[in-house]
Short mmCIF file of C-alpha atoms in Angstrom, two decimals:
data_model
loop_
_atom_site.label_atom_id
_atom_site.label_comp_id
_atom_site.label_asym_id
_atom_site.label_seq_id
_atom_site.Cartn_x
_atom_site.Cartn_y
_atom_site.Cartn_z
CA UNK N 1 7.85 -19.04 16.45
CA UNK N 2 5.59 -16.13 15.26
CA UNK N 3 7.53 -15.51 12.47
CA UNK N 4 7.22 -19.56 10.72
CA UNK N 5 3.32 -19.79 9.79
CA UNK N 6 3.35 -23.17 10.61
CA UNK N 7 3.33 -21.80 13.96
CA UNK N 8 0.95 -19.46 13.83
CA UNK N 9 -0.67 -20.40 16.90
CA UNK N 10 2.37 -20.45 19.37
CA UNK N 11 1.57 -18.64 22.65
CA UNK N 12 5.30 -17.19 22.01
CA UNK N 13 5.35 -13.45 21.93
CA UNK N 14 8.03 -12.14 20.34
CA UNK N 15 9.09 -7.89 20.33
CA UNK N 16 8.62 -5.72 17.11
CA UNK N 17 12.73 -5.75 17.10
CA UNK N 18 13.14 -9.14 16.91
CA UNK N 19 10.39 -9.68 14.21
CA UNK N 20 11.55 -7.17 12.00
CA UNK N 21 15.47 -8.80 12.61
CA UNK N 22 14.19 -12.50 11.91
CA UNK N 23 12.37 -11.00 8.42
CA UNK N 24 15.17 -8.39 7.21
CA UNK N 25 15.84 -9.60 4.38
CA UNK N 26 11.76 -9.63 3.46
CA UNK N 27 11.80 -6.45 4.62
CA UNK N 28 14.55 -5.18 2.41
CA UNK N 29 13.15 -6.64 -0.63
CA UNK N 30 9.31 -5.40 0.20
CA UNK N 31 11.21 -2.08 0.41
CA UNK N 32 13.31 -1.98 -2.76
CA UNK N 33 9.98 -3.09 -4.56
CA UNK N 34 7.53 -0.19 -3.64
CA UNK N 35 10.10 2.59 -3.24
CA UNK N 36 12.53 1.39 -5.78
CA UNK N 37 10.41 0.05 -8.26
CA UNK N 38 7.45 1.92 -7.71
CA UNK N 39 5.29 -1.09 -7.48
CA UNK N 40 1.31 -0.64 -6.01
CA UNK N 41 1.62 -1.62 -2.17
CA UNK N 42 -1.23 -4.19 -2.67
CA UNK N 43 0.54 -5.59 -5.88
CA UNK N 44 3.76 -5.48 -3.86
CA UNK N 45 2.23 -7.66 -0.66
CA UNK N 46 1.38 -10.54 -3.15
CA UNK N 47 4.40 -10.14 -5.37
CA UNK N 48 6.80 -11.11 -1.87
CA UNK N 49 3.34 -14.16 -1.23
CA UNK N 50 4.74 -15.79 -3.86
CA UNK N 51 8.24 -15.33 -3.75
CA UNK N 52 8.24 -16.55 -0.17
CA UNK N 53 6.30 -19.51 -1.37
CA UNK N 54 8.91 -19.82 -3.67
CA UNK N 55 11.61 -19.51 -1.61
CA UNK N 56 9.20 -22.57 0.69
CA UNK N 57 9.19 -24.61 -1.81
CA UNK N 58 12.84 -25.03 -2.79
CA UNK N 59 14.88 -27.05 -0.56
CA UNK N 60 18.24 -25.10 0.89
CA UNK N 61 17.15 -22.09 -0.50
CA UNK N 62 17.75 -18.19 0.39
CA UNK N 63 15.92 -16.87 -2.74
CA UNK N 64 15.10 -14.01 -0.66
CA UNK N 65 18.17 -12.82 0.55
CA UNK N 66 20.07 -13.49 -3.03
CA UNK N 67 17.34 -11.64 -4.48
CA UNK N 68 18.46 -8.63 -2.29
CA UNK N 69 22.03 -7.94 -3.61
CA UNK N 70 20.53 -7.56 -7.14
CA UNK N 71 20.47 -4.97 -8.88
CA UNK N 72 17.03 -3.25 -9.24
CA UNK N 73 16.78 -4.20 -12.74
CA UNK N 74 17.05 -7.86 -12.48
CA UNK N 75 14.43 -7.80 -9.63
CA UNK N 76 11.82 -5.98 -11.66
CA UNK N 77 12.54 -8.68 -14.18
CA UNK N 78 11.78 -10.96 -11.52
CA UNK N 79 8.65 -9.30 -10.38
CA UNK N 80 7.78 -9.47 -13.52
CA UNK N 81 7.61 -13.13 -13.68
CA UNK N 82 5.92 -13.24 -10.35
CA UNK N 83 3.19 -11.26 -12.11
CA UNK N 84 2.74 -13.63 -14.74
CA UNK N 85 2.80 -16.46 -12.29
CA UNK N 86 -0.15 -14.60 -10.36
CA UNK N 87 -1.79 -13.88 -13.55
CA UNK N 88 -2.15 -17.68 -14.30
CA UNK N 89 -3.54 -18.71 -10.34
CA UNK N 90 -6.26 -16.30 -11.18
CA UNK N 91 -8.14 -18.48 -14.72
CA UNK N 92 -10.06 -21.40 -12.96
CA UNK N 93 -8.84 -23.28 -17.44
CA UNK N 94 -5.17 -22.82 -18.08
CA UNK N 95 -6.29 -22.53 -21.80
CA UNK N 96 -7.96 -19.66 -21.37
CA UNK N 97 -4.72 -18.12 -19.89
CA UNK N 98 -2.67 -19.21 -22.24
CA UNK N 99 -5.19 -17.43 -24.90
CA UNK N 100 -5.12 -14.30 -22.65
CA UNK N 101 -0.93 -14.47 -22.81
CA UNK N 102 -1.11 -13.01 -26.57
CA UNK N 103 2.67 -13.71 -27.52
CA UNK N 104 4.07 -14.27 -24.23
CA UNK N 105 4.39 -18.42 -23.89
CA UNK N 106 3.88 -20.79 -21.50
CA UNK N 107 7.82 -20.85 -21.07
CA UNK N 108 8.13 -16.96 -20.25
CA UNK N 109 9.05 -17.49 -16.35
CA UNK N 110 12.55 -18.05 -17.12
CA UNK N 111 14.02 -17.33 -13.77
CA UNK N 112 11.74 -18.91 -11.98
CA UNK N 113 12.42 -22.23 -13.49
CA UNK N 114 15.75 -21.92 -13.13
CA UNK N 115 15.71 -21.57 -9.54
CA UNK N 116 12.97 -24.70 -9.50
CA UNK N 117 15.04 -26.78 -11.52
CA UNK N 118 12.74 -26.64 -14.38
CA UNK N 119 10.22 -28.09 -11.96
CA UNK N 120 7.70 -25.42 -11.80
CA UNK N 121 6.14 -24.40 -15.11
CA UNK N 122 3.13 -22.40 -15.33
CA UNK N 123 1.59 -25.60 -16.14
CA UNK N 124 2.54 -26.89 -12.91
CA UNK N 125 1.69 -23.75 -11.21
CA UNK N 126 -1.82 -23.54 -12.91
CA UNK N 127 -2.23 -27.61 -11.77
CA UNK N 128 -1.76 -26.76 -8.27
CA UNK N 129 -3.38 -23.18 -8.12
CA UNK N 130 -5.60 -23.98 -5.01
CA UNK N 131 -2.89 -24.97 -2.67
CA UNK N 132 -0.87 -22.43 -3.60
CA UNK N 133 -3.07 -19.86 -3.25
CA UNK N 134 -3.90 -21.40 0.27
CA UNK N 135 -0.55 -21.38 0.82
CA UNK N 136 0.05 -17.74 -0.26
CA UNK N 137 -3.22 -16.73 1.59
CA UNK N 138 -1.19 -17.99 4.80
CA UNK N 139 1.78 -16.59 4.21
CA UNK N 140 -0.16 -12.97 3.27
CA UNK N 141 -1.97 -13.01 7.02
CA UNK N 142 1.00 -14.64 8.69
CA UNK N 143 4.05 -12.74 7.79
CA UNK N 144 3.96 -9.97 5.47
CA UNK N 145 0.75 -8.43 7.13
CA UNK N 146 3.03 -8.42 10.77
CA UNK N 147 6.43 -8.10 8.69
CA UNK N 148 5.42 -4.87 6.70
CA UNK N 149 2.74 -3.30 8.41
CA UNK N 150 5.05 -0.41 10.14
CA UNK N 151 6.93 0.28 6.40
CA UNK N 152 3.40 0.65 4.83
CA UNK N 153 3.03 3.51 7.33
CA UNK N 154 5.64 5.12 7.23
CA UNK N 155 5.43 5.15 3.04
CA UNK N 156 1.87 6.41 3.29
CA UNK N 157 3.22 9.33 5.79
CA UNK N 158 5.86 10.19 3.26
CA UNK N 159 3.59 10.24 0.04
CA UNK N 160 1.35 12.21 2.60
CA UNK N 161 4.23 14.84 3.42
CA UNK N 162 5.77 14.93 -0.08
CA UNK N 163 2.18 15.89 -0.91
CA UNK N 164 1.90 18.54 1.36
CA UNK N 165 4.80 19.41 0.39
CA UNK N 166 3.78 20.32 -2.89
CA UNK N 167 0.77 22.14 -1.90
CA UNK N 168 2.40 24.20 -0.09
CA UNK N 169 5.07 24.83 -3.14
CA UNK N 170 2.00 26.10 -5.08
CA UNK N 171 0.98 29.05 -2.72
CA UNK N 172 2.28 31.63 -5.49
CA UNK N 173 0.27 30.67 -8.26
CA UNK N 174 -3.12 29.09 -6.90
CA UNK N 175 -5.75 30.86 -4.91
CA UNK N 176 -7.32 27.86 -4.05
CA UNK N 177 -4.02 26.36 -2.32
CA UNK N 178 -4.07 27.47 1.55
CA UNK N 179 -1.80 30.30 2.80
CA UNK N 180 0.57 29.58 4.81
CA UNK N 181 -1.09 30.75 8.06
CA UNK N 182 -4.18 31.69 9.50
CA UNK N 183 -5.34 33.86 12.16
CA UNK N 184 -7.49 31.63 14.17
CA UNK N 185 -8.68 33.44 18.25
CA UNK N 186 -5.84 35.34 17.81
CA UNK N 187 -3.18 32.55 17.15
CA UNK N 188 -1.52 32.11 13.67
CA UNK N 189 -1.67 28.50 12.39
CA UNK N 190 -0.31 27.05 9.88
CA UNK N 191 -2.13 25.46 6.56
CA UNK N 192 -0.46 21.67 7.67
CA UNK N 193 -1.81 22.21 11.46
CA UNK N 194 -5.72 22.44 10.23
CA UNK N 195 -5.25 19.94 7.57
CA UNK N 196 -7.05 16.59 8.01
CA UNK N 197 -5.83 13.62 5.64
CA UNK N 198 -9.25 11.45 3.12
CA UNK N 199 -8.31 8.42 2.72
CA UNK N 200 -10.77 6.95 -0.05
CA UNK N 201 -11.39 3.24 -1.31
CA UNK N 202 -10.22 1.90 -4.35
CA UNK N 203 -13.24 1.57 -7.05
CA UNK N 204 -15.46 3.79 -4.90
CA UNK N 205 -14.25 7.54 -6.68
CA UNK N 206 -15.55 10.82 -4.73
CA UNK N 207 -14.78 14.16 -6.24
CA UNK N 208 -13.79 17.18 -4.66
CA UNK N 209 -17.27 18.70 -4.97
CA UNK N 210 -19.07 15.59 -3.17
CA UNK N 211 -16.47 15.76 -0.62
CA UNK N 212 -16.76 19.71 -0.16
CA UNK N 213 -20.67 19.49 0.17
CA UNK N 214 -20.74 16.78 2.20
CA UNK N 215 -18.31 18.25 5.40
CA UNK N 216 -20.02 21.93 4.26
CA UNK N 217 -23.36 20.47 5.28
CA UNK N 218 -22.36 18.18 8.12
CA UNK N 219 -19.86 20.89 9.78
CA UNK N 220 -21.12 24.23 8.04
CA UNK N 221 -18.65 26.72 6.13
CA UNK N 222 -15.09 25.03 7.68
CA UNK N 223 -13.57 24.20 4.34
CA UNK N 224 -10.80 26.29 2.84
CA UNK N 225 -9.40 24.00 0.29
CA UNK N 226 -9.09 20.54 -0.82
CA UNK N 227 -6.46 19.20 -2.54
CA UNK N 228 -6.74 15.49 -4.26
CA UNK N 229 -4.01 13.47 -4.57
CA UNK N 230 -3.19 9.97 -5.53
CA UNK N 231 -4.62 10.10 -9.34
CA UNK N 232 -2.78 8.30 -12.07
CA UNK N 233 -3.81 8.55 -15.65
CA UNK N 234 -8.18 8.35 -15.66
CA UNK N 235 -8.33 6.68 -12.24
CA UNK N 236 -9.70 7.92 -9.12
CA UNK N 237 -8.07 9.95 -6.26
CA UNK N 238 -7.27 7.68 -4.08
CA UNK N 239 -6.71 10.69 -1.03
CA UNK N 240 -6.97 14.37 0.03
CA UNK N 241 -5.73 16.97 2.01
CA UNK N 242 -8.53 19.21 3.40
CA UNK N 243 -7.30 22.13 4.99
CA UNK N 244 -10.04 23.91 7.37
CA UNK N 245 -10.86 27.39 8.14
CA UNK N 246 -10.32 27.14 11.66
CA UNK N 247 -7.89 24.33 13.56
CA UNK N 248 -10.08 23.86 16.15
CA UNK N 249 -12.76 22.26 13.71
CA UNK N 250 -10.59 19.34 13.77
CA UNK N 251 -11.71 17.33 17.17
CA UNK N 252 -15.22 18.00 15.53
CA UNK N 253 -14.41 15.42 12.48
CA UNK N 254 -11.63 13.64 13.72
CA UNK N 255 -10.41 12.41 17.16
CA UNK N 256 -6.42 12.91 17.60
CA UNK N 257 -3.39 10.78 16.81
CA UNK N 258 -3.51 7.87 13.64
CA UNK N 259 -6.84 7.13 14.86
CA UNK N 260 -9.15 7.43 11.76
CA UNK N 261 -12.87 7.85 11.51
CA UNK N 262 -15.17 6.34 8.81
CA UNK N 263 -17.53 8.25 7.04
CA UNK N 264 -19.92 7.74 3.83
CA UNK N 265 -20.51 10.13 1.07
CA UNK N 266 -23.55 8.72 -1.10
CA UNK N 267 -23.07 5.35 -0.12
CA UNK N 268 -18.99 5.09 -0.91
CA UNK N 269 -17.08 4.82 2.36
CA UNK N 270 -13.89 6.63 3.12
CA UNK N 271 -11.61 7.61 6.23
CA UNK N 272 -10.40 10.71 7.87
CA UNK N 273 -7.86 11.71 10.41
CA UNK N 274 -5.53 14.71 11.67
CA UNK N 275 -2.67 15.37 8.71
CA UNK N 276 0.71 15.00 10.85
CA UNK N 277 2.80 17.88 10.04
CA UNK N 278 6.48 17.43 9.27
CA UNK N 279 7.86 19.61 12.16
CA UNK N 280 5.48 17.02 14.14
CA UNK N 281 7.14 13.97 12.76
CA UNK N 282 9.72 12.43 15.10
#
């Protein structure tokens, strides 16, 4: 079946339905651990790697689904431990990690252990790092890639909407936010129906200005505002909201739908594609 990677390579086609049925208990916990938690998506992907190798390598076990009528606290313990766990897999000399632990010991996966029977240990863990990483590398392309793929969406559409959201809370007391309307050939449209969605790459950082020259020269004078989103603390924005002059800029820069396009601002790639309003949403 599609959903055992050990049989990856069936010619068995299954529906979207009946993979998200087989994996609803995955699917739960993925989903308790980035909305719940709060936990990075990408962090969150190889947090639910390793607890499904986890839950592989314990005979009779249904880790996963136990792990769902927890309590939110005692699985951010757990991911917690999971961290620490990934933490080791990445030092090629378990000495070295240890070093890097500071005060947390080599016995600080408590739960873990318990669940193994005291036989996985960071020790053992760090001993067996390349087939478990294989493993987990299997497991990443082979289920949680198919399993998750439709909540990452529709989390990145609600950060995108809550966003917009705010934007368009701010009309009051920023000129630079976008009215609510413009009068474009004699139609009024709103600031979330010329608004096209930057997407940018983690570790590549574009500012506003780079992004507001770069669509000024390319397109001409279509930019009303920009709005970045997605910064915590010093790091980059990690996406915009451009709103344009004129809706009917938008087929010029992006074709219609989820489609995105690719473009490169001095070398740092990023993607684009038509903002999907809320009244738009089904």
């Amino acid at each position: 079946m599609f959903m055992d990677s050990s049989s990856s390579s069936s010619s068995l086609s299954i529906t979207r339905e009946e993979l998200n049925a087989f994996h609803s208990f995955d699917r739960a916990l993925f989903t308790r651990i980035v909305i719940s938690l709060k936990e990075d998506i990408t962090q969150s992907f190889q947090v639910m790697t390793f607890l499904i190798y986890l839950d592989r390598s314990v005979r009779g076990s249904k880790l996963i689904s136990d792990l769902v009528s927890l309590p939110d606290l005692s699985i951010s313990t757990i991911v917690d431990e999971v961290q620490i766990c990934r933490r080791c897999l990445s030092y090629t000399h378990f000495p070295t990690f240890l070093a890097s632990m500071g005060s947390i010991n080599a016995a600080s996966i408590p739960w873990i252990r318990r669940m193994t029977s005291e036989k996985l240990t960071l020790a053992v863990i760090h001993l067996n790092r390349n087939e478990i990483i294989l493993e987990m590398t299997d497991i990443l392309n082979t289920i949680c890639y198919p399993a998750f793929e439709d909540i990452c969406v529709l989390f990145e559409t609600h950060k995108e909407r809550k966003f917009i959201q705010f934007l368009c809370g701010q009309q009051g007391t920023s000129n630079r936010v976008a009215a609510g309307a413009s009068n474009v050939e004699g139609q009024h449209v709103r600031a979330d129906d010329r608004t096209v969605f930057l997407k940018f790459s983690k570790g590549y950082p574009i500012s506003e200005a780079e992004v507001h020259d770069y669509f000024t020269r390319r397109f001409g004078d279509i930019v009303e505002a920009i709005h970045m989103g997605g910064v915590k603390r010093m790091d980059q924005a990690m996406y915009a909201c451009m709103v344009l002059r004129s809706a009917a800029k938008i087929p010029e820069i992006v074709s219609d739908g989820l489609d995105r396009t690719k473009f490169t601002i001095n070398g740092k790639y990023f993607w684009a594609r038509r903002f999907i309003p809320n009244h738009k949403i089904r």
